[in-house]
PDB file of C-alpha atoms and ligand atoms in Angstrom:
ATOM      1  CA  UNK A   1     161.257 109.097 190.983  1.00  0.00           C
ATOM      2  CA  UNK A   2     161.366 111.126 187.600  1.00  0.00           C
ATOM      3  CA  UNK A   3     161.479 109.335 184.606  1.00  0.00           C
ATOM      4  CA  UNK A   4     163.946 110.121 181.589  1.00  0.00           C
ATOM      5  CA  UNK A   5     163.863 108.668 178.280  1.00  0.00           C
ATOM      6  CA  UNK A   6     167.117 108.946 176.284  1.00  0.00           C
ATOM      7  CA  UNK A   7     166.854 108.205 172.721  1.00  0.00           C
ATOM      8  CA  UNK A   8     169.978 106.690 170.845  1.00  0.00           C
ATOM      9  CA  UNK A   9     171.314 105.676 174.214  1.00  0.00           C
ATOM     10  CA  UNK A  10     172.931 102.335 173.464  1.00  0.00           C
ATOM     11  CA  UNK A  11     176.456 104.213 172.273  1.00  0.00           C
ATOM     12  CA  UNK A  12     178.121 107.486 172.435  1.00  0.00           C
ATOM     13  CA  UNK A  13     176.679 110.649 173.904  1.00  0.00           C
ATOM     14  CA  UNK A  14     173.100 109.018 174.781  1.00  0.00           C
ATOM     15  CA  UNK A  15     175.115 106.072 176.694  1.00  0.00           C
ATOM     16  CA  UNK A  16     176.887 108.554 178.705  1.00  0.00           C
ATOM     17  CA  UNK A  17     173.923 110.691 179.498  1.00  0.00           C
ATOM     18  CA  UNK A  18     171.753 107.685 180.481  1.00  0.00           C
ATOM     19  CA  UNK A  19     174.786 107.379 183.076  1.00  0.00           C
ATOM     20  CA  UNK A  20     174.658 110.702 184.265  1.00  0.00           C
ATOM     21  CA  UNK A  21     170.853 110.783 184.335  1.00  0.00           C
ATOM     22  CA  UNK A  22     170.909 107.759 186.481  1.00  0.00           C
ATOM     23  CA  UNK A  23     173.686 108.917 188.699  1.00  0.00           C
ATOM     24  CA  UNK A  24     171.583 112.033 189.353  1.00  0.00           C
ATOM     25  CA  UNK A  25     168.709 109.992 190.478  1.00  0.00           C
ATOM     26  CA  UNK A  26     166.304 109.798 187.614  1.00  0.00           C
ATOM     27  CA  UNK A  27     164.859 106.390 186.227  1.00  0.00           C
ATOM     28  CA  UNK A  28     166.317 105.958 182.719  1.00  0.00           C
ATOM     29  CA  UNK A  29     164.605 104.642 179.655  1.00  0.00           C
ATOM     30  CA  UNK A  30     167.451 103.680 177.274  1.00  0.00           C
ATOM     31  CA  UNK A  31     166.110 103.628 173.684  1.00  0.00           C
ATOM     32  CA  UNK A  32     168.134 101.802 171.186  1.00  0.00           C
ATOM     33  CA  UNK A  33     167.556 100.296 167.801  1.00  0.00           C
ATOM     34  CA  UNK A  34     170.335  98.003 166.667  1.00  0.00           C
ATOM     35  CA  UNK A  35     172.941  97.786 169.561  1.00  0.00           C
ATOM     36  CA  UNK A  36     170.469  95.712 172.105  1.00  0.00           C
ATOM     37  CA  UNK A  37     173.465  93.919 173.917  1.00  0.00           C
ATOM     38  CA  UNK A  38     175.142  97.358 174.557  1.00  0.00           C
ATOM     39  CA  UNK A  39     172.139  98.872 176.037  1.00  0.00           C
ATOM     40  CA  UNK A  40     170.993  95.888 178.261  1.00  0.00           C
ATOM     41  CA  UNK A  41     174.690  95.638 179.494  1.00  0.00           C
ATOM     42  CA  UNK A  42     174.190  99.478 180.318  1.00  0.00           C
ATOM     43  CA  UNK A  43     170.914  99.058 181.957  1.00  0.00           C
ATOM     44  CA  UNK A  44     172.086  96.195 183.992  1.00  0.00           C
ATOM     45  CA  UNK A  45     175.046  98.370 185.348  1.00  0.00           C
ATOM     46  CA  UNK A  46     172.371 100.945 186.408  1.00  0.00           C
ATOM     47  CA  UNK A  47     170.061 101.254 189.096  1.00  0.00           C
ATOM     48  CA  UNK A  48     166.142 101.956 188.071  1.00  0.00           C
ATOM     49  CA  UNK A  49     167.200 101.689 184.083  1.00  0.00           C
ATOM     50  CA  UNK A  50     165.204  99.638 181.232  1.00  0.00           C
ATOM     51  CA  UNK A  51     165.744  99.185 177.706  1.00  0.00           C
ATOM     52  CA  UNK A  52     163.128  99.941 174.880  1.00  0.00           C
ATOM     53  CA  UNK A  53     163.769  99.191 171.020  1.00  0.00           C
ATOM     54  CA  UNK A  54     162.315 101.777 168.686  1.00  0.00           C
ATOM     55  CA  UNK A  55     163.045 103.412 165.668  1.00  0.00           C
ATOM     56  CA  UNK A  56     162.822 107.250 166.432  1.00  0.00           C
ATOM     57  CA  UNK A  57     161.954 107.831 162.661  1.00  0.00           C
ATOM     58  CA  UNK A  58     159.067 105.411 162.909  1.00  0.00           C
ATOM     59  CA  UNK A  59     155.966 107.379 164.253  1.00  0.00           C
ATOM     60  CA  UNK A  60     154.184 104.004 165.406  1.00  0.00           C
ATOM     61  CA  UNK A  61     157.232 102.720 167.338  1.00  0.00           C
ATOM     62  CA  UNK A  62     157.657 106.012 168.704  1.00  0.00           C
ATOM     63  CA  UNK A  63     153.941 106.074 170.008  1.00  0.00           C
ATOM     64  CA  UNK A  64     154.381 102.664 171.594  1.00  0.00           C
ATOM     65  CA  UNK A  65     157.683 103.449 173.461  1.00  0.00           C
ATOM     66  CA  UNK A  66     155.910 106.489 175.083  1.00  0.00           C
ATOM     67  CA  UNK A  67     152.760 104.427 175.674  1.00  0.00           C
ATOM     68  CA  UNK A  68     154.980 101.887 177.606  1.00  0.00           C
ATOM     69  CA  UNK A  69     156.781 104.588 179.803  1.00  0.00           C
ATOM     70  CA  UNK A  70     153.154 105.796 180.385  1.00  0.00           C
ATOM     71  CA  UNK A  71     151.585 102.663 181.622  1.00  0.00           C
ATOM     72  CA  UNK A  72     154.677 101.287 183.447  1.00  0.00           C
ATOM     73  CA  UNK A  73     156.018 104.594 184.995  1.00  0.00           C
ATOM     74  CA  UNK A  74     153.248 107.198 184.850  1.00  0.00           C
ATOM     75  CA  UNK A  75     154.770 109.133 181.910  1.00  0.00           C
ATOM     76  CA  UNK A  76     157.994 110.997 180.965  1.00  0.00           C
ATOM     77  CA  UNK A  77     159.464 113.693 182.765  1.00  0.00           C
ATOM     78  CA  UNK A  78     162.751 114.384 180.904  1.00  0.00           C
ATOM     79  CA  UNK A  79     163.289 113.717 177.334  1.00  0.00           C
ATOM     80  CA  UNK A  80     166.534 113.677 175.600  1.00  0.00           C
ATOM     81  CA  UNK A  81     166.246 113.626 171.779  1.00  0.00           C
ATOM     82  CA  UNK A  82     169.933 112.277 170.875  1.00  0.00           C
ATOM     83  CA  UNK A  83     169.545 109.627 168.408  1.00  0.00           C
ATOM     84  CA  UNK A  84     171.288 110.734 165.296  1.00  0.00           C
ATOM     85  CA  UNK A  85     173.221 109.486 162.217  1.00  0.00           C
ATOM     86  CA  UNK A  86     175.521 111.319 160.028  1.00  0.00           C
ATOM     87  CA  UNK A  87     176.301 111.114 156.206  1.00  0.00           C
ATOM     88  CA  UNK A  88     179.461 112.486 154.831  1.00  0.00           C
ATOM     89  CA  UNK A  89     179.529 113.111 151.165  1.00  0.00           C
ATOM     90  CA  UNK A  90     179.012 115.371 148.443  1.00  0.00           C
ATOM     91  CA  UNK A  91     175.472 116.941 148.480  1.00  0.00           C
ATOM     92  CA  UNK A  92     174.611 116.445 144.990  1.00  0.00           C
ATOM     93  CA  UNK A  93     175.424 112.822 144.873  1.00  0.00           C
ATOM     94  CA  UNK A  94     172.746 111.922 147.864  1.00  0.00           C
ATOM     95  CA  UNK A  95     170.097 109.786 146.762  1.00  0.00           C
ATOM     96  CA  UNK A  96     166.448 110.502 148.174  1.00  0.00           C
ATOM     97  CA  UNK A  97     166.916 107.448 150.295  1.00  0.00           C
ATOM     98  CA  UNK A  98     169.898 108.887 152.151  1.00  0.00           C
ATOM     99  CA  UNK A  99     168.391 112.386 152.484  1.00  0.00           C
ATOM    100  CA  UNK A 100     165.209 110.995 153.919  1.00  0.00           C
ATOM    101  CA  UNK A 101     167.416 108.664 156.412  1.00  0.00           C
ATOM    102  CA  UNK A 102     169.254 111.690 157.666  1.00  0.00           C
ATOM    103  CA  UNK A 103     166.219 114.169 157.968  1.00  0.00           C
ATOM    104  CA  UNK A 104     163.864 111.215 159.302  1.00  0.00           C
ATOM    105  CA  UNK A 105     166.139 110.135 162.138  1.00  0.00           C
ATOM    106  CA  UNK A 106     167.897 113.295 162.961  1.00  0.00           C
ATOM    107  CA  UNK A 107     164.869 115.801 162.446  1.00  0.00           C
ATOM    108  CA  UNK A 108     161.484 113.957 162.524  1.00  0.00           C
ATOM    109  CA  UNK A 109     162.538 111.383 164.983  1.00  0.00           C
ATOM    110  CA  UNK A 110     163.022 114.107 167.673  1.00  0.00           C
ATOM    111  CA  UNK A 111     159.563 115.692 166.388  1.00  0.00           C
ATOM    112  CA  UNK A 112     157.868 112.329 167.038  1.00  0.00           C
ATOM    113  CA  UNK A 113     159.271 111.722 170.375  1.00  0.00           C
ATOM    114  CA  UNK A 114     158.544 115.064 171.437  1.00  0.00           C
ATOM    115  CA  UNK A 115     154.919 114.735 170.217  1.00  0.00           C
ATOM    116  CA  UNK A 116     154.275 111.609 172.280  1.00  0.00           C
ATOM    117  CA  UNK A 117     156.307 112.748 175.365  1.00  0.00           C
ATOM    118  CA  UNK A 118     154.624 116.156 175.479  1.00  0.00           C
ATOM    119  CA  UNK A 119     150.801 115.045 176.708  1.00  0.00           C
ATOM    120  CA  UNK A 120     152.385 113.517 180.089  1.00  0.00           C
ATOM    121  CA  UNK A 121     154.315 116.930 180.650  1.00  0.00           C
ATOM    122  CA  UNK A 122     151.208 118.999 179.815  1.00  0.00           C
ATOM    123  CA  UNK A 123     149.339 117.014 182.324  1.00  0.00           C
ATOM    124  CA  UNK A 124     151.795 117.557 184.985  1.00  0.00           C
ATOM    125  CA  UNK A 125     152.380 121.111 183.869  1.00  0.00           C
ATOM    126  CA  UNK A 126     156.116 120.208 184.077  1.00  0.00           C
ATOM    127  CA  UNK A 127     158.760 118.782 181.984  1.00  0.00           C
ATOM    128  CA  UNK A 128     162.303 119.099 180.432  1.00  0.00           C
ATOM    129  CA  UNK A 129     163.080 118.423 176.834  1.00  0.00           C
ATOM    130  CA  UNK A 130     166.785 118.373 175.694  1.00  0.00           C
ATOM    131  CA  UNK A 131     167.594 118.350 172.168  1.00  0.00           C
ATOM    132  CA  UNK A 132     170.986 117.338 170.615  1.00  0.00           C
ATOM    133  CA  UNK A 133     172.151 119.568 167.750  1.00  0.00           C
ATOM    134  CA  UNK A 134     175.332 120.113 166.470  1.00  0.00           C
ATOM    135  CA  UNK A 135     178.106 122.918 165.587  1.00  0.00           C
ATOM    136  CA  UNK A 136     177.357 122.224 161.970  1.00  0.00           C
ATOM    137  CA  UNK A 137     173.571 123.047 162.642  1.00  0.00           C
ATOM    138  CA  UNK A 138     174.982 126.618 163.749  1.00  0.00           C
ATOM    139  CA  UNK A 139     177.429 127.244 161.004  1.00  0.00           C
ATOM    140  CA  UNK A 140     177.049 124.596 158.355  1.00  0.00           C
ATOM    141  CA  UNK A 141     179.569 122.028 157.165  1.00  0.00           C
ATOM    142  CA  UNK A 142     180.773 121.063 153.492  1.00  0.00           C
ATOM    143  CA  UNK A 143     179.821 117.611 152.687  1.00  0.00           C
ATOM    144  CA  UNK A 144     177.537 117.161 155.326  1.00  0.00           C
ATOM    145  CA  UNK A 145     175.018 119.582 154.237  1.00  0.00           C
ATOM    146  CA  UNK A 146     171.867 117.852 154.843  1.00  0.00           C
ATOM    147  CA  UNK A 147     173.105 116.588 158.053  1.00  0.00           C
ATOM    148  CA  UNK A 148     173.774 120.325 158.691  1.00  0.00           C
ATOM    149  CA  UNK A 149     170.257 121.130 157.392  1.00  0.00           C
ATOM    150  CA  UNK A 150     168.789 118.493 159.926  1.00  0.00           C
ATOM    151  CA  UNK A 151     170.676 119.955 163.017  1.00  0.00           C
ATOM    152  CA  UNK A 152     169.581 123.638 162.077  1.00  0.00           C
ATOM    153  CA  UNK A 153     166.059 122.377 162.161  1.00  0.00           C
ATOM    154  CA  UNK A 154     166.632 121.023 165.656  1.00  0.00           C
ATOM    155  CA  UNK A 155     167.747 124.577 166.733  1.00  0.00           C
ATOM    156  CA  UNK A 156     164.779 126.052 165.186  1.00  0.00           C
ATOM    157  CA  UNK A 157     162.441 123.493 166.681  1.00  0.00           C
ATOM    158  CA  UNK A 158     163.838 124.158 169.956  1.00  0.00           C
ATOM    159  CA  UNK A 159     163.254 127.910 169.627  1.00  0.00           C
ATOM    160  CA  UNK A 160     159.892 127.564 168.427  1.00  0.00           C
ATOM    161  CA  UNK A 161     158.391 124.727 170.935  1.00  0.00           C
ATOM    162  CA  UNK A 162     160.095 126.796 173.826  1.00  0.00           C
ATOM    163  CA  UNK A 163     157.728 129.370 173.173  1.00  0.00           C
ATOM    164  CA  UNK A 164     154.637 127.132 172.750  1.00  0.00           C
ATOM    165  CA  UNK A 165     155.103 125.087 176.010  1.00  0.00           C
ATOM    166  CA  UNK A 166     156.662 127.388 178.173  1.00  0.00           C
ATOM    167  CA  UNK A 167     153.373 128.403 179.486  1.00  0.00           C
ATOM    168  CA  UNK A 168     152.748 124.677 180.472  1.00  0.00           C
ATOM    169  CA  UNK A 169     155.854 124.603 182.669  1.00  0.00           C
ATOM    170  CA  UNK A 170     158.126 122.761 180.223  1.00  0.00           C
ATOM    171  CA  UNK A 171     161.407 123.907 179.495  1.00  0.00           C
ATOM    172  CA  UNK A 172     163.067 123.196 175.766  1.00  0.00           C
ATOM    173  CA  UNK A 173     166.707 123.407 175.203  1.00  0.00           C
ATOM    174  CA  UNK A 174     169.615 122.510 172.889  1.00  0.00           C
ATOM    175  CA  UNK A 175     172.746 121.479 173.195  1.00  0.00           C
ATOM    176  CA  UNK A 176     175.255 121.831 170.363  1.00  0.00           C
ATOM    177  CA  UNK A 177     178.271 119.642 170.490  1.00  0.00           C
ATOM    178  CA  UNK A 178     181.511 120.139 168.418  1.00  0.00           C
ATOM    179  CA  UNK A 179     183.608 117.458 167.504  1.00  0.00           C
ATOM    180  CA  UNK A 180     183.223 114.379 169.977  1.00  0.00           C
ATOM    181  CA  UNK A 181     185.062 111.328 170.542  1.00  0.00           C
ATOM    182  CA  UNK A 182     182.256 108.494 169.514  1.00  0.00           C
ATOM    183  CA  UNK A 183     181.383 105.929 166.876  1.00  0.00           C
ATOM    184  CA  UNK A 184     179.969 108.777 164.765  1.00  0.00           C
ATOM    185  CA  UNK A 185     183.416 110.082 164.062  1.00  0.00           C
ATOM    186  CA  UNK A 186     185.173 106.618 163.844  1.00  0.00           C
ATOM    187  CA  UNK A 187     185.335 106.918 160.013  1.00  0.00           C
ATOM    188  CA  UNK A 188     187.330 110.176 159.964  1.00  0.00           C
ATOM    189  CA  UNK A 189     190.818 109.398 159.051  1.00  0.00           C
ATOM    190  CA  UNK A 190     193.746 110.768 161.424  1.00  0.00           C
ATOM    191  CA  UNK A 191     194.527 113.791 159.193  1.00  0.00           C
ATOM    192  CA  UNK A 192     191.008 115.036 159.165  1.00  0.00           C
ATOM    193  CA  UNK A 193     190.919 114.422 162.930  1.00  0.00           C
ATOM    194  CA  UNK A 194     194.265 116.640 163.269  1.00  0.00           C
ATOM    195  CA  UNK A 195     192.919 119.538 160.880  1.00  0.00           C
ATOM    196  CA  UNK A 196     189.798 119.514 163.096  1.00  0.00           C
ATOM    197  CA  UNK A 197     191.757 119.642 166.192  1.00  0.00           C
ATOM    198  CA  UNK A 198     193.806 122.501 164.916  1.00  0.00           C
ATOM    199  CA  UNK A 199     190.420 124.636 164.471  1.00  0.00           C
ATOM    200  CA  UNK A 200     189.689 124.059 168.057  1.00  0.00           C
ATOM    201  CA  UNK A 201     190.963 126.611 170.320  1.00  0.00           C
ATOM    202  CA  UNK A 202     191.258 123.713 173.183  1.00  0.00           C
ATOM    203  CA  UNK A 203     193.219 121.805 170.579  1.00  0.00           C
ATOM    204  CA  UNK A 204     191.385 118.427 171.289  1.00  0.00           C
ATOM    205  CA  UNK A 205     188.260 116.830 170.620  1.00  0.00           C
ATOM    206  CA  UNK A 206     185.698 116.386 173.359  1.00  0.00           C
ATOM    207  CA  UNK A 207     184.568 113.471 175.163  1.00  0.00           C
ATOM    208  CA  UNK A 208     180.945 111.971 175.532  1.00  0.00           C
ATOM    209  CA  UNK A 209     180.994 112.891 179.345  1.00  0.00           C
ATOM    210  CA  UNK A 210     181.751 116.529 178.770  1.00  0.00           C
ATOM    211  CA  UNK A 211     178.559 116.637 176.713  1.00  0.00           C
ATOM    212  CA  UNK A 212     176.376 114.585 179.178  1.00  0.00           C
ATOM    213  CA  UNK A 213     177.497 116.770 181.995  1.00  0.00           C
ATOM    214  CA  UNK A 214     175.458 119.665 180.225  1.00  0.00           C
ATOM    215  CA  UNK A 215     172.585 117.237 179.961  1.00  0.00           C
ATOM    216  CA  UNK A 216     172.469 116.540 183.630  1.00  0.00           C
ATOM    217  CA  UNK A 217     172.590 120.352 184.007  1.00  0.00           C
ATOM    218  CA  UNK A 218     169.833 121.121 181.669  1.00  0.00           C
ATOM    219  CA  UNK A 219     167.811 118.089 183.260  1.00  0.00           C
ATOM    220  CA  UNK A 220     168.146 119.774 186.929  1.00  0.00           C
ATOM    221  CA  UNK A 221     166.595 122.500 188.913  1.00  0.00           C
ATOM    222  CA  UNK A 222     170.171 124.528 188.219  1.00  0.00           C
ATOM    223  CA  UNK A 223     168.929 125.403 185.032  1.00  0.00           C
ATOM    224  CA  UNK A 224     165.349 126.228 186.059  1.00  0.00           C
ATOM    225  CA  UNK A 225     165.307 129.558 184.070  1.00  0.00           C
ATOM    226  CA  UNK A 226     166.994 128.377 180.860  1.00  0.00           C
ATOM    227  CA  UNK A 227     164.504 128.076 177.969  1.00  0.00           C
ATOM    228  CA  UNK A 228     164.809 128.026 174.205  1.00  0.00           C
ATOM    229  CA  UNK A 229     168.704 128.212 174.428  1.00  0.00           C
ATOM    230  CA  UNK A 230     171.270 126.416 172.322  1.00  0.00           C
ATOM    231  CA  UNK A 231     174.449 125.657 174.540  1.00  0.00           C
ATOM    232  CA  UNK A 232     177.538 125.077 172.323  1.00  0.00           C
ATOM    233  CA  UNK A 233     179.749 122.367 173.940  1.00  0.00           C
ATOM    234  CA  UNK A 234     182.728 122.768 171.502  1.00  0.00           C
ATOM    235  CA  UNK A 235     185.916 123.707 173.113  1.00  0.00           C
ATOM    236  CA  UNK A 236     185.379 127.142 171.402  1.00  0.00           C
ATOM    237  CA  UNK A 237     185.198 125.926 167.926  1.00  0.00           C
ATOM    238  CA  UNK A 238     182.944 128.030 165.543  1.00  0.00           C
ATOM    239  CA  UNK A 239     184.175 128.375 162.165  1.00  0.00           C
TER     240      UNK A 239
HETATM  241  P1  LIG B 301     176.819 107.459 167.925  1.00  0.00           P
HETATM  242  O1  LIG B 301     177.860 107.153 168.750  1.00  0.00           O
HETATM  243  O2  LIG B 301     176.991 106.845 166.351  1.00  0.00           O
HETATM  244  O3  LIG B 301     175.561 106.981 168.450  1.00  0.00           O
HETATM  245  C1  LIG B 301     174.542 107.148 167.879  1.00  0.00           C
HETATM  246  C2  LIG B 301     173.013 106.459 168.765  1.00  0.00           C
HETATM  247  O4  LIG B 301     171.852 106.894 168.011  1.00  0.00           O
HETATM  248  C3  LIG B 301     173.333 104.768 168.796  1.00  0.00           C
HETATM  249  O5  LIG B 301     172.822 104.384 170.047  1.00  0.00           O
HETATM  250  C4  LIG B 301     172.155 104.432 167.752  1.00  0.00           C
HETATM  251  O6  LIG B 301     171.416 103.099 168.399  1.00  0.00           O
HETATM  252  C5  LIG B 301     171.149 105.639 167.863  1.00  0.00           C
HETATM  253  N1  LIG B 301     170.349 105.501 166.644  1.00  0.00           N
HETATM  254  C6  LIG B 301     170.768 105.766 165.138  1.00  0.00           C
HETATM  255  N2  LIG B 301     169.711 105.579 164.781  1.00  0.00           N
HETATM  256  C7  LIG B 301     168.602 105.231 165.431  1.00  0.00           C
HETATM  257  C8  LIG B 301     167.102 105.274 165.131  1.00  0.00           C
HETATM  258  N3  LIG B 301     166.854 105.425 163.938  1.00  0.00           N
HETATM  259  N4  LIG B 301     166.200 105.036 166.336  1.00  0.00           N
HETATM  260  C9  LIG B 301     166.809 105.201 167.553  1.00  0.00           C
HETATM  261  N5  LIG B 301     168.205 105.273 167.742  1.00  0.00           N
HETATM  262  C10 LIG B 301     168.865 105.458 166.881  1.00  0.00           C
HETATM  263  O7  LIG B 301     176.281 108.868 167.953  1.00  0.00           O
HETATM  264  P2  LIG B 301     176.858 110.092 169.097  1.00  0.00           P
HETATM  265  O8  LIG B 301     178.248 110.592 168.490  1.00  0.00           O
HETATM  266  O9  LIG B 301     176.572 109.807 170.262  1.00  0.00           O
HETATM  267  O10 LIG B 301     175.507 111.166 168.380  1.00  0.00           O
HETATM  268  C11 LIG B 301     174.524 111.416 169.276  1.00  0.00           C
HETATM  269  C12 LIG B 301     173.993 112.714 169.034  1.00  0.00           C
HETATM  270  O11 LIG B 301     174.846 113.723 168.821  1.00  0.00           O
HETATM  271  C13 LIG B 301     173.448 112.484 167.465  1.00  0.00           C
HETATM  272  O12 LIG B 301     172.354 113.374 167.318  1.00  0.00           O
HETATM  273  C14 LIG B 301     174.543 113.454 166.799  1.00  0.00           C
HETATM  274  O13 LIG B 301     174.118 113.923 165.657  1.00  0.00           O
HETATM  275  C15 LIG B 301     175.082 114.502 167.812  1.00  0.00           C
HETATM  276  N6  LIG B 301     176.414 114.888 167.865  1.00  0.00           N
HETATM  277  C16 LIG B 301     177.477 114.243 167.620  1.00  0.00           C
HETATM  278  C17 LIG B 301     178.804 114.765 167.611  1.00  0.00           C
HETATM  279  C18 LIG B 301     180.110 114.016 167.441  1.00  0.00           C
HETATM  280  O14 LIG B 301     181.089 114.617 167.165  1.00  0.00           O
HETATM  281  N7  LIG B 301     180.052 112.635 167.724  1.00  0.00           N
HETATM  282  C19 LIG B 301     178.802 116.280 167.249  1.00  0.00           C
HETATM  283  C20 LIG B 301     177.660 117.005 167.200  1.00  0.00           C
HETATM  284  C21 LIG B 301     176.425 116.316 167.487  1.00  0.00           C
HETATM  285  P3  LIG B 301     171.926 101.767 167.857  1.00  0.00           P
HETATM  286  O15 LIG B 301     173.339 101.356 167.840  1.00  0.00           O
HETATM  287  O16 LIG B 301     171.094 100.863 168.926  1.00  0.00           O
HETATM  288  O17 LIG B 301     171.376 101.519 166.425  1.00  0.00           O
END
């Protein structure tokens, strides 16, 4: 049985991805930071799943998580770098702490997790890494400048890493969601959401399931010749 680690899997897209990967027959490690009850309830509802608390922006905690996966299950076969946070506000008003939080979780978190998952994959000469970017990493968003930069970084990281590890049988791809119905967008008021919908050709926001079905595809042999790409899952929304 192949083992998938999904970061930020206690809620939203990561939660849905864990369900999809479990249904597809993978063992799933549900990484979380604060929402332990939700992570545990998800693990209890799936077969062959367990939870692991780790802050992806903390290199020591990340190393411990992948050591655990190696000792307990023989290593990571699939890594979904999904954990992320947003920050909405004028760029110039962001403090150093706020800037670091967004970059450390969204970009360095994916880099740390990849660093500690790769040795298992290189040893097996096989592996799949799926990074979660964002439409804002492709086109940029006002008042989400550092978030956009972190997600543009994820897209660049995907492209570069795919070139470095492809020869080891490891595929690295990215999914770039548009506006998705999760807690991340709970703070948007109805007027902003309604304006956003107008900019989406499908005239609606997406669901976590519509993203996780693409994660499942990238984790499967059906995508065996995809490497280094970013797939936009955004209802046609590119501004
Ligand atoms: P969400 O509903 O807010 O869930 C975020 C998840 O990330 C939670 O499970 C949270 O865990 C986890 N997390 C946050 N900081 C963490 C850390 N330091 N270490 C480990 N886990 C951490 O967000 P979402 O909408 O599902 O977003 C998932 C990914 O999709 C993010 O990378 C986001 O940027 C990207 N994305 C989302 C949208 C959207 O419209 N929703 C659009 C484009 C891209 P705890 O609750 O346990 O702390």
